[in-house]
Amino acid sequence: MINIPKGTKDVLPVDSYKWQYVESTARETAKLFNLKEIRTPVFEHTELFLRSVGDTTDIVTKEMYTFKDKGDRSITLKPEGTAGAVRSFVENGMGSGVLPAKMYYITPAFRYERPQAGRLREFHQFGVEIFGASGAQTDAEAILVADSLLKNLGLNVQLYINSIGCPTCRAAFNKGLKEFFAPHLDELCYDCKTRYEKNPLRLLDCKEEACKKINVSAPSILEYLCDDCAAHFEALKGYLASAGVAYEINPRIVRGLDYYTRTVFEFVSTSIGAQGTVCGGGRYDGLIEELGGNKVPAVGFAVGIERLLMVMEQTGAEIPAPSVPTVYLAGMDAECRKKAFEMATILRKNGIFAEIDHMERSVKAQFKYADKIGAKYVAVIGGNELAEGKANVKCMATGESEAVAFADMLAFFQNQ
Ligand code: HAM
């Protein structure tokens, strides 16, 4: 037997309604904010991710699914959705179209990580990207999309915000970080020694216990923000307050991707343990230019759908049950089953959820099956019924039966 690859999961037919519920809630939420769907390829040229996600990040250094295609091109399965959306924005000249360009996606993403609960190698994201607007109001709007979705799904999670400034204040902060970490260099992990040289901000994102201990007393980026970035952060807080969104400032949030500027944020749940971050995002004002476009500001986030579902399950959030057949048409013998097939075809053509026997079971066994799949009515067609041109329709909830002529059946079920 061939097993599923490590870190991947099937969504089985019995569970897919949960995914559909989350996805349709996400689409409806997106609609309220005038976000239109974008679909980009599952794979891109590797360079796209090197230049966007960043070559000192864990994602790029350790986690990408990269391979050579038959034309000897380096290809990578998308580890996240932003880079592809930005590539498409630039490539399709959306910057010279109507701005802001507001979009969302639902996409699989791939990271070669150590699988554990809430951490997969193939996972799914609902993501939002808003291009063209630089004000804090748009950061607040992105946060509000995520907040609305989480609330619409019945979740109560904590929002953390931070600002990691612009390249100007970041340079000063990096200098401050280097001064702080210099006496601790020997105690840092192997990766952090490289981070110290190449991208000191990444030191704050290390998952190693030894590094985390040192990080606790590292300086805060908020003390290094330039006036413009500080004003932007203040404005964001004002918008969130006016929208009634509770938040906590967490100067330790730097995010695991290199493209962020100014606002960064995460929504964290305490109910699923270590992988509690269900949503992460922020502003990335330099990325479009970095990828060959004009200087266009942008902000966005992504929600991990598997983690969302885990939190929903843990907290008992309500997921509407999938719809059940209005009617199961049971046939007693081959002739009757043929009639059931005919009637089911008419009903389905008219939008009625109908099911029939596919296993040549006895009427008793068909009743059992109909009950199992939750059919509201069972319409039994036996030899007598067939001769008289009607079915014996039983309401499964009340146990009451009545004869319904084949000719009246559509109208009967249209009224249920
Ligand atoms: P991210 O924080 O890397 O950001 O991922 C966003 C969300 O995807 C996480 O909060 C988590 O819920 C989920 N996630 C990430 N890795 C895994 C995994 N291995 N298994 C299960 N779920 C996972 C981004 O991807 C950015 N592109 C977000 C963004 C959009 N920023 C601006 N625009």
PDB file of N, CA and C in Angstrom, residues 180-181 184-185 187-193 195 202-218:
ATOM      1  N   PHE A 180      23.586  44.763  21.161  1.00  0.00           N
ATOM      2  CA  PHE A 180      23.048  43.939  22.239  1.00  0.00           C
ATOM      3  C   PHE A 180      23.549  42.498  22.158  1.00  0.00           C
ATOM      4  N   PHE A 181      23.544  41.941  20.933  1.00  0.00           N
ATOM      5  CA  PHE A 181      23.868  40.517  20.791  1.00  0.00           C
ATOM      6  C   PHE A 181      25.370  40.227  20.794  1.00  0.00           C
ATOM      7  N   HIS A 184      26.838  38.137  23.361  1.00  0.00           N
ATOM      8  CA  HIS A 184      26.205  36.811  23.492  1.00  0.00           C
ATOM      9  C   HIS A 184      26.497  35.903  22.302  1.00  0.00           C
ATOM     10  N   LEU A 185      27.337  36.364  21.392  1.00  0.00           N
ATOM     11  CA  LEU A 185      27.546  35.624  20.135  1.00  0.00           C
ATOM     12  C   LEU A 185      27.834  34.137  20.351  1.00  0.00           C
ATOM     13  N   GLU A 187      26.871  32.222  22.653  1.00  0.00           N
ATOM     14  CA  GLU A 187      25.728  31.444  23.159  1.00  0.00           C
ATOM     15  C   GLU A 187      24.658  31.222  22.091  1.00  0.00           C
ATOM     16  N   LEU A 188      24.756  31.947  20.970  1.00  0.00           N
ATOM     17  CA  LEU A 188      23.712  31.849  19.939  1.00  0.00           C
ATOM     18  C   LEU A 188      23.862  30.572  19.123  1.00  0.00           C
ATOM     19  N   CYS A 189      22.725  30.110  18.538  1.00  0.00           N
ATOM     20  CA  CYS A 189      22.770  28.905  17.707  1.00  0.00           C
ATOM     21  C   CYS A 189      23.507  29.210  16.403  1.00  0.00           C
ATOM     22  N   TYR A 190      23.817  28.151  15.682  1.00  0.00           N
ATOM     23  CA  TYR A 190      24.587  28.279  14.442  1.00  0.00           C
ATOM     24  C   TYR A 190      23.909  29.255  13.468  1.00  0.00           C
ATOM     25  N   ASP A 191      22.582  29.073  13.284  1.00  0.00           N
ATOM     26  CA  ASP A 191      21.848  29.935  12.344  1.00  0.00           C
ATOM     27  C   ASP A 191      21.892  31.392  12.765  1.00  0.00           C
ATOM     28  N   CYS A 192      21.809  31.613  14.077  1.00  0.00           N
ATOM     29  CA  CYS A 192      21.758  32.995  14.558  1.00  0.00           C
ATOM     30  C   CYS A 192      23.077  33.728  14.335  1.00  0.00           C
ATOM     31  N   LYS A 193      24.157  32.966  14.284  1.00  0.00           N
ATOM     32  CA  LYS A 193      25.448  33.615  14.000  1.00  0.00           C
ATOM     33  C   LYS A 193      25.409  34.213  12.589  1.00  0.00           C
ATOM     34  N   ARG A 195      22.565  35.008  11.046  1.00  0.00           N
ATOM     35  CA  ARG A 195      21.562  36.084  11.112  1.00  0.00           C
ATOM     36  C   ARG A 195      22.198  37.370  11.641  1.00  0.00           C
ATOM     37  N   ARG A 202      16.190  39.001  12.214  1.00  0.00           N
ATOM     38  CA  ARG A 202      15.830  37.579  12.226  1.00  0.00           C
ATOM     39  C   ARG A 202      16.207  36.888  13.536  1.00  0.00           C
ATOM     40  N   LEU A 203      17.181  37.487  14.269  1.00  0.00           N
ATOM     41  CA  LEU A 203      17.590  36.904  15.558  1.00  0.00           C
ATOM     42  C   LEU A 203      16.384  36.795  16.491  1.00  0.00           C
ATOM     43  N   LEU A 204      15.464  37.766  16.358  1.00  0.00           N
ATOM     44  CA  LEU A 204      14.311  37.811  17.264  1.00  0.00           C
ATOM     45  C   LEU A 204      13.278  36.737  16.934  1.00  0.00           C
ATOM     46  N   ASP A 205      13.450  36.097  15.783  1.00  0.00           N
ATOM     47  CA  ASP A 205      12.473  35.105  15.323  1.00  0.00           C
ATOM     48  C   ASP A 205      12.965  33.673  15.577  1.00  0.00           C
ATOM     49  N   CYS A 206      14.102  33.529  16.258  1.00  0.00           N
ATOM     50  CA  CYS A 206      14.687  32.195  16.432  1.00  0.00           C
ATOM     51  C   CYS A 206      13.840  31.344  17.379  1.00  0.00           C
ATOM     52  N   LYS A 207      13.727  30.057  17.040  1.00  0.00           N
ATOM     53  CA  LYS A 207      12.891  29.160  17.852  1.00  0.00           C
ATOM     54  C   LYS A 207      13.723  28.394  18.885  1.00  0.00           C
ATOM     55  N   GLU A 208      15.055  28.510  18.818  1.00  0.00           N
ATOM     56  CA  GLU A 208      15.921  27.785  19.762  1.00  0.00           C
ATOM     57  C   GLU A 208      15.780  28.375  21.163  1.00  0.00           C
ATOM     58  N   GLU A 209      15.688  27.467  22.163  1.00  0.00           N
ATOM     59  CA  GLU A 209      15.475  27.923  23.549  1.00  0.00           C
ATOM     60  C   GLU A 209      16.580  28.870  24.016  1.00  0.00           C
ATOM     61  N   ALA A 210      17.835  28.511  23.717  1.00  0.00           N
ATOM     62  CA  ALA A 210      18.969  29.321  24.191  1.00  0.00           C
ATOM     63  C   ALA A 210      18.865  30.744  23.639  1.00  0.00           C
ATOM     64  N   CYS A 211      18.521  30.845  22.345  1.00  0.00           N
ATOM     65  CA  CYS A 211      18.418  32.170  21.719  1.00  0.00           C
ATOM     66  C   CYS A 211      17.204  32.926  22.253  1.00  0.00           C
ATOM     67  N   LYS A 212      16.119  32.164  22.473  1.00  0.00           N
ATOM     68  CA  LYS A 212      14.888  32.814  22.968  1.00  0.00           C
ATOM     69  C   LYS A 212      15.144  33.483  24.323  1.00  0.00           C
ATOM     70  N   LYS A 213      15.954  32.809  25.146  1.00  0.00           N
ATOM     71  CA  LYS A 213      16.271  33.342  26.484  1.00  0.00           C
ATOM     72  C   LYS A 213      16.993  34.684  26.372  1.00  0.00           C
ATOM     73  N   ILE A 214      17.914  34.754  25.430  1.00  0.00           N
ATOM     74  CA  ILE A 214      18.676  36.002  25.261  1.00  0.00           C
ATOM     75  C   ILE A 214      17.752  37.085  24.671  1.00  0.00           C
ATOM     76  N   ASN A 215      16.919  36.663  23.744  1.00  0.00           N
ATOM     77  CA  ASN A 215      16.020  37.607  23.057  1.00  0.00           C
ATOM     78  C   ASN A 215      15.129  38.410  24.004  1.00  0.00           C
ATOM     79  N   VAL A 216      14.766  37.771  25.105  1.00  0.00           N
ATOM     80  CA  VAL A 216      13.824  38.402  26.038  1.00  0.00           C
ATOM     81  C   VAL A 216      14.273  39.820  26.411  1.00  0.00           C
ATOM     82  N   SER A 217      15.583  39.985  26.592  1.00  0.00           N
ATOM     83  CA  SER A 217      16.028  41.324  27.018  1.00  0.00           C
ATOM     84  C   SER A 217      16.588  42.169  25.872  1.00  0.00           C
ATOM     85  N   ALA A 218      16.364  41.723  24.631  1.00  0.00           N
ATOM     86  CA  ALA A 218      16.832  42.514  23.474  1.00  0.00           C
ATOM     87  C   ALA A 218      16.071  43.834  23.409  1.00  0.00           C
TER      88      ALA A 218
END
